[in-house]
Coordinates of N, CA and C in Angstrom, one line a residue:
M1 N -1.5 17.8 10.7 CA -2.7 18.1 9.9 C -2.4 17.8 8.5
S2 N -3.2 17.0 7.8 CA -3.0 16.7 6.4 C -3.8 17.7 5.6
G3 N -3.2 18.1 4.5 CA -3.9 19.0 3.6 C -4.5 18.0 2.5
G4 N -5.6 18.4 2.0 CA -6.2 17.5 0.9 C -7.5 18.1 0.4
G5 N -8.0 17.3 -0.5 CA -9.3 17.7 -1.1 C -9.8 16.6 -1.9
F6 N -10.9 16.8 -2.6 CA -11.5 15.8 -3.4 C -12.1 16.4 -4.7
T7 N -12.4 15.6 -5.7 CA -13.1 16.0 -6.9 C -14.1 14.9 -7.2
R8 N -15.3 15.4 -7.4 CA -16.4 14.4 -7.8 C -16.4 14.3 -9.3
L9 N -16.3 13.0 -9.8 CA -16.3 12.8 -11.2 C -17.7 12.7 -11.8
P10 N -17.9 12.8 -13.1 CA -19.2 12.8 -13.7 C -20.0 11.5 -13.4
G11 N -19.3 10.4 -13.2 CA -20.0 9.1 -12.9 C -20.4 9.0 -11.5
G12 N -20.1 9.9 -10.6 CA -20.6 9.9 -9.2 C -19.4 9.5 -8.3
S13 N -18.4 8.9 -8.8 CA -17.3 8.5 -7.9 C -16.4 9.7 -7.6
V14 N -15.5 9.6 -6.7 CA -14.6 10.7 -6.3 C -13.2 10.3 -6.3
V15 N -12.3 11.3 -6.5 CA -10.9 11.2 -6.3 C -10.5 12.0 -5.1
V16 N -9.9 11.4 -4.1 CA -9.4 12.1 -2.9 C -7.9 12.2 -3.0
A17 N -7.4 13.4 -2.7 CA -6.0 13.7 -2.6 C -5.6 14.1 -1.2
L18 N -4.6 13.5 -0.6 CA -4.1 13.9 0.7 C -2.6 14.1 0.7
S19 N -2.1 15.1 1.5 CA -0.7 15.2 1.7 C -0.5 14.7 3.1
L20 N 0.3 13.6 3.2 CA 0.5 13.0 4.5 C 2.0 12.9 4.9
P21 N 2.3 12.8 6.2 CA 3.7 12.5 6.5 C 4.1 11.1 6.0
R22 N 5.3 11.0 5.5 CA 5.7 9.7 4.9 C 6.0 8.7 6.1
P23 N 5.4 7.5 6.0 CA 5.7 6.4 7.0 C 7.1 6.1 7.1
A24 N 7.5 5.5 8.2 CA 8.9 5.1 8.5 C 9.4 4.3 7.3
H25 N 10.6 4.6 6.8 CA 11.2 3.9 5.7 C 12.6 3.6 5.8
G26 N 13.1 3.4 7.0 CA 14.4 3.0 7.3 C 14.5 2.1 8.5
P27 N 15.6 1.4 8.8 CA 15.7 0.6 9.9 C 15.6 1.3 11.2
R28 N 16.1 2.5 11.3 CA 16.1 3.3 12.6 C 15.2 4.5 12.6
S29 N 14.5 4.7 11.5 CA 13.7 6.0 11.4 C 12.4 5.8 12.1
G30 N 11.9 6.8 12.7 CA 10.6 6.9 13.3 C 9.6 7.3 12.3
P31 N 8.3 7.3 12.6 CA 7.3 7.5 11.6 C 7.4 8.9 11.0
Y32 N 7.8 9.9 11.7 CA 7.8 11.3 11.2 C 9.1 12.0 11.4
E33 N 10.2 11.3 11.4 CA 11.5 11.9 11.6 C 12.0 12.7 10.5
C34 N 11.8 12.3 9.2 CA 12.4 12.9 8.1 C 11.7 14.2 7.7
G35 N 10.5 14.4 8.1 CA 9.8 15.6 7.7 C 9.3 15.4 6.2
C36 N 9.4 14.3 5.6 CA 9.0 14.1 4.2 C 7.4 14.0 4.2
R37 N 6.9 14.5 3.1 CA 5.4 14.3 2.9 C 5.2 13.7 1.6
V38 N 4.1 12.9 1.5 CA 3.8 12.3 0.3 C 2.4 12.7 -0.1
R39 N 2.1 12.7 -1.4 CA 0.8 13.0 -1.9 C 0.1 11.7 -2.3
V40 N -1.0 11.4 -1.7 CA -1.7 10.1 -1.9 C -3.0 10.4 -2.6
L41 N -3.3 9.6 -3.7 CA -4.5 9.8 -4.4 C -5.3 8.5 -4.3
V42 N -6.6 8.6 -4.1 CA -7.5 7.4 -3.9 C -8.7 7.6 -4.8
H43 N -9.0 6.6 -5.6 CA -10.3 6.7 -6.4 C -11.2 5.7 -5.7
A44 N -12.4 6.2 -5.4 CA -13.4 5.4 -4.7 C -14.8 5.9 -5.0
V45 N -15.8 5.1 -4.5 CA -17.2 5.4 -4.7 C -17.6 6.8 -4.1
N46 N -17.1 7.0 -2.8 CA -17.4 8.2 -2.1 C -16.2 8.6 -1.2
R47 N -16.3 9.7 -0.6 CA -15.1 10.2 0.2 C -14.9 9.2 1.4
Q48 N -15.9 8.8 2.1 CA -15.7 7.9 3.2 C -15.1 6.6 2.8
R49 N -15.5 6.1 1.7 CA -14.9 4.8 1.2 C -13.4 5.0 0.9
A50 N -13.1 6.1 0.4 CA -11.7 6.4 0.0 C -10.8 6.5 1.3
L51 N -11.3 7.1 2.3 CA -10.6 7.2 3.6 C -10.5 5.8 4.3
T52 N -11.6 5.0 4.1 CA -11.6 3.7 4.7 C -10.5 2.8 4.0
R53 N -10.3 3.0 2.7 CA -9.3 2.2 2.0 C -7.9 2.6 2.6
L54 N -7.6 3.8 2.9 CA -6.4 4.2 3.4 C -6.2 3.7 4.9
R55 N -7.3 3.7 5.6 CA -7.2 3.3 7.0 C -7.0 1.7 7.1
N56 N -7.5 1.0 6.1 CA -7.3 -0.4 6.1 C -5.9 -0.8 5.7
L57 N -5.2 0.2 5.1 CA -3.8 -0.1 4.8 C -2.8 0.3 5.9
G58 N -3.3 0.8 7.0 CA -2.5 1.1 8.1 C -2.4 2.6 8.4
L59 N -2.9 3.5 7.6 CA -2.9 4.9 7.8 C -4.1 5.3 8.7
R60 N -4.0 5.0 10.0 CA -5.2 5.1 10.8 C -5.8 6.5 11.1
A61 N -4.9 7.5 11.2 CA -5.4 8.8 11.6 C -5.5 9.7 10.3
V62 N -6.2 9.2 9.3 CA -6.4 10.0 8.1 C -7.8 10.6 8.1
Y63 N -7.8 11.9 8.0 CA -9.1 12.6 7.9 C -9.0 13.6 6.8
L64 N -10.2 13.9 6.2 CA -10.3 14.9 5.2 C -11.1 16.1 5.7
R65 N -10.4 17.2 6.0 CA -11.1 18.4 6.6 C -11.1 19.5 5.6
G66 N -12.2 19.7 4.9 CA -12.3 20.7 3.9 C -11.8 20.3 2.5
N67 N -11.7 21.2 1.6 CA -11.3 20.9 0.3 C -10.2 22.0 -0.2
T68 N -9.2 22.1 0.7 CA -8.1 23.1 0.4 C -7.2 22.8 -0.7
E69 N -6.9 21.5 -0.9 CA -5.9 21.1 -1.9 C -6.6 20.0 -2.8
P70 N -7.5 20.3 -3.6 CA -8.2 19.2 -4.4 C -7.2 18.7 -5.5
P71 N -7.4 17.5 -6.0 CA -6.5 16.9 -7.0 C -6.6 17.7 -8.3
T72 N -5.4 17.8 -8.9 CA -5.3 18.5 -10.2 C -5.8 17.6 -11.3
P73 N -6.2 18.1 -12.5 CA -6.6 17.2 -13.6 C -5.5 16.1 -13.9
D74 N -4.2 16.4 -13.8 CA -3.2 15.4 -14.1 C -3.2 14.3 -13.0
E75 N -3.5 14.7 -11.7 CA -3.5 13.7 -10.7 C -4.8 12.8 -10.8
V76 N -5.9 13.4 -11.3 CA -7.1 12.6 -11.5 C -6.8 11.6 -12.6
T77 N -6.2 12.0 -13.7 CA -5.8 11.1 -14.8 C -4.9 10.0 -14.3
A78 N -3.9 10.3 -13.5 CA -3.0 9.3 -13.0 C -3.7 8.2 -12.1
V79 N -4.5 8.6 -11.3 CA -5.2 7.6 -10.4 C -6.2 6.8 -11.2
L80 N -6.9 7.4 -12.1 CA -7.9 6.7 -12.9 C -7.2 5.6 -13.8
H81 N -6.0 5.9 -14.3 CA -5.3 4.9 -15.1 C -4.6 3.9 -14.4
H82 N -4.5 3.9 -13.1 CA -3.8 2.9 -12.3 C -4.8 1.8 -11.9
P83 N -4.5 0.5 -12.1 CA -5.4 -0.6 -11.8 C -5.9 -0.6 -10.4
D84 N -5.1 -0.2 -9.4 CA -5.5 -0.3 -8.0 C -6.3 1.0 -7.6
G85 N -6.2 2.1 -8.3 CA -6.9 3.3 -8.0 C -6.3 3.9 -6.7
L86 N -5.1 3.6 -6.4 CA -4.5 4.1 -5.2 C -3.0 4.3 -5.4
V87 N -2.5 5.6 -5.6 CA -1.1 5.9 -5.9 C -0.6 7.0 -5.0
W88 N 0.8 7.1 -5.0 CA 1.4 8.2 -4.3 C 2.7 8.6 -4.9
R89 N 3.2 9.8 -4.6 CA 4.5 10.2 -4.9 C 5.0 11.2 -3.9
E90 N 6.3 11.2 -3.7 CA 6.9 12.0 -2.6 C 7.0 13.5 -2.8
T91 N 7.2 13.9 -4.0 CA 7.3 15.3 -4.3 C 6.1 15.7 -5.2
P92 N 5.1 16.2 -4.5 CA 3.9 16.5 -5.3 C 4.1 17.6 -6.4
D93 N 5.0 18.5 -6.2 CA 5.2 19.6 -7.2 C 6.1 19.2 -8.4
D94 N 6.8 18.0 -8.3 CA 7.7 17.6 -9.3 C 7.0 16.7 -10.3
D95 N 6.8 17.2 -11.5 CA 6.1 16.5 -12.5 C 7.0 15.4 -13.2
T96 N 8.3 15.4 -12.9 CA 9.1 14.4 -13.5 C 9.1 13.1 -12.7
E97 N 8.7 13.1 -11.4 CA 8.6 11.9 -10.6 C 7.3 11.2 -11.0
S98 N 7.4 9.9 -11.2 CA 6.2 9.1 -11.6 C 5.4 8.7 -10.3
W99 N 4.2 8.4 -10.5 CA 3.3 7.9 -9.4 C 3.6 6.4 -9.1
H100 N 3.6 6.1 -7.9 CA 4.0 4.7 -7.4 C 2.7 4.0 -6.9
P101 N 2.6 2.7 -7.0 CA 1.5 2.0 -6.3 C 1.7 2.1 -4.8
I102 N 0.6 2.0 -4.1 CA 0.7 2.2 -2.6 C 1.5 1.2 -1.9
R103 N 1.6 0.0 -2.4 CA 2.4 -1.1 -1.8 C 3.9 -0.7 -1.8
A104 N 4.4 0.2 -2.7 CA 5.8 0.6 -2.7 C 6.1 1.7 -1.6
L105 N 5.0 2.2 -0.9 CA 5.3 3.2 0.1 C 5.9 2.6 1.4
W106 N 5.6 1.4 1.7 CA 6.1 0.7 2.9 C 7.3 -0.1 2.4
R107 N 8.3 -0.1 3.3 CA 9.5 -0.8 3.0 C 9.2 -2.3 3.2
P108 N 9.7 -3.2 2.4 CA 9.4 -4.6 2.6 C 10.1 -5.1 3.9
R109 N 9.4 -6.0 4.5 CA 9.9 -6.6 5.8 C 11.2 -7.3 5.5
P110 N 12.2 -7.2 6.5 CA 13.4 -8.0 6.3 C 13.2 -9.5 6.4
V111 N 13.9 -10.2 5.6 CA 13.8 -11.6 5.6 C 14.8 -12.2 6.6
H112 N 14.3 -12.9 7.6 CA 15.2 -13.5 8.6 C 15.6 -14.9 8.2
P113 N 16.9 -15.1 8.3 CA 17.4 -16.5 8.0 C 16.8 -17.5 8.9
T114 N 16.3 -18.5 8.4 CA 15.7 -19.6 9.2 C 16.3 -20.9 8.8
R115 N 16.0 -21.9 9.6 CA 16.4 -23.3 9.2 C 15.7 -23.8 8.0
A116 N 16.3 -24.6 7.3 CA 15.6 -25.2 6.1 C 14.5 -26.1 6.7
P117 N 13.3 -26.1 6.1 CA 12.3 -27.0 6.7 C 12.7 -28.5 6.5
H118 N 12.2 -29.3 7.5 CA 12.5 -30.7 7.5 C 11.7 -31.3 6.3
T119 N 12.4 -32.1 5.5 CA 11.7 -32.7 4.4 C 11.9 -34.2 4.5
A120 N 10.9 -34.9 4.1 CA 10.9 -36.4 4.2 C 11.8 -36.9 3.1
P121 N 12.5 -38.1 3.3 CA 13.3 -38.6 2.3 C 12.5 -39.1 1.1
D122 N 13.1 -38.9 -0.1 CA 12.4 -39.3 -1.3 C 12.4 -40.8 -1.4
R123 N 11.2 -41.4 -1.5 CA 11.0 -42.8 -1.6 C 10.6 -43.3 -3.0
G124 N 10.6 -42.4 -3.9 CA 10.3 -42.8 -5.3 C 8.9 -42.4 -5.6
P125 N 8.5 -42.6 -6.9 CA 7.2 -42.1 -7.3 C 6.0 -42.9 -6.8
L126 N 6.2 -44.1 -6.5 CA 5.0 -44.9 -6.1 C 5.1 -45.4 -4.7
A127 N 5.8 -44.7 -3.8 CA 6.0 -45.1 -2.4 C 4.6 -45.1 -1.7
T128 N 4.3 -46.1 -0.9 CA 3.1 -46.2 -0.2 C 3.3 -46.1 1.3
G129 N 4.5 -46.2 1.7 CA 4.8 -46.1 3.2 C 4.9 -47.5 3.8
D130 N 4.6 -48.5 3.0 CA 4.7 -49.9 3.6 C 6.1 -50.5 3.5
E131 N 7.0 -49.8 2.8 CA 8.3 -50.3 2.6 C 9.1 -50.4 3.9
D132 N 8.8 -49.6 4.9 CA 9.6 -49.5 6.2 C 9.1 -50.6 7.1
R133 N 7.9 -51.2 6.9 CA 7.4 -52.2 7.9 C 7.9 -53.6 7.5
P134 N 8.1 -54.4 8.5 CA 8.6 -55.8 8.1 C 7.5 -56.5 7.4
A135 N 7.9 -57.5 6.6 CA 7.0 -58.3 5.8 C 5.9 -59.0 6.6
S136 N 6.2 -59.3 7.9 CA 5.2 -60.0 8.7 C 4.1 -59.1 9.1
A137 N 4.4 -57.8 9.2 CA 3.3 -56.8 9.6 C 2.5 -56.4 8.5
A138 N 2.8 -56.6 7.2 CA 2.1 -56.2 6.1 C 0.9 -57.0 5.8

């Protein structure tokens, strides 16, 4: 169960704050093995749109039930000053940890070594492709 809440801003938009289990962040870790929780802040037009933004990022089972942990004024300021309007941090009570963009929550996919792509030989700046054909065929 995620704890969270929302705050309606004077302009009509809302800031939604949720405490969620941290997604898998290691090569052998499952989604909820470490017991870590993250505090996620979303700025959106309404509550439903904020939850939709999170679901579109892969957090499928995100629901806001009640208003038990609304965002603090510092959290509202943090999300309003971020260009994406979507930030997180791992230790919600630690004011020394900065807020991170949501794309930093997921570990980047490993790069698999692959073959170098096949490239055509360099024929010069004005190659037309007719150089390989015999003169009688041109």
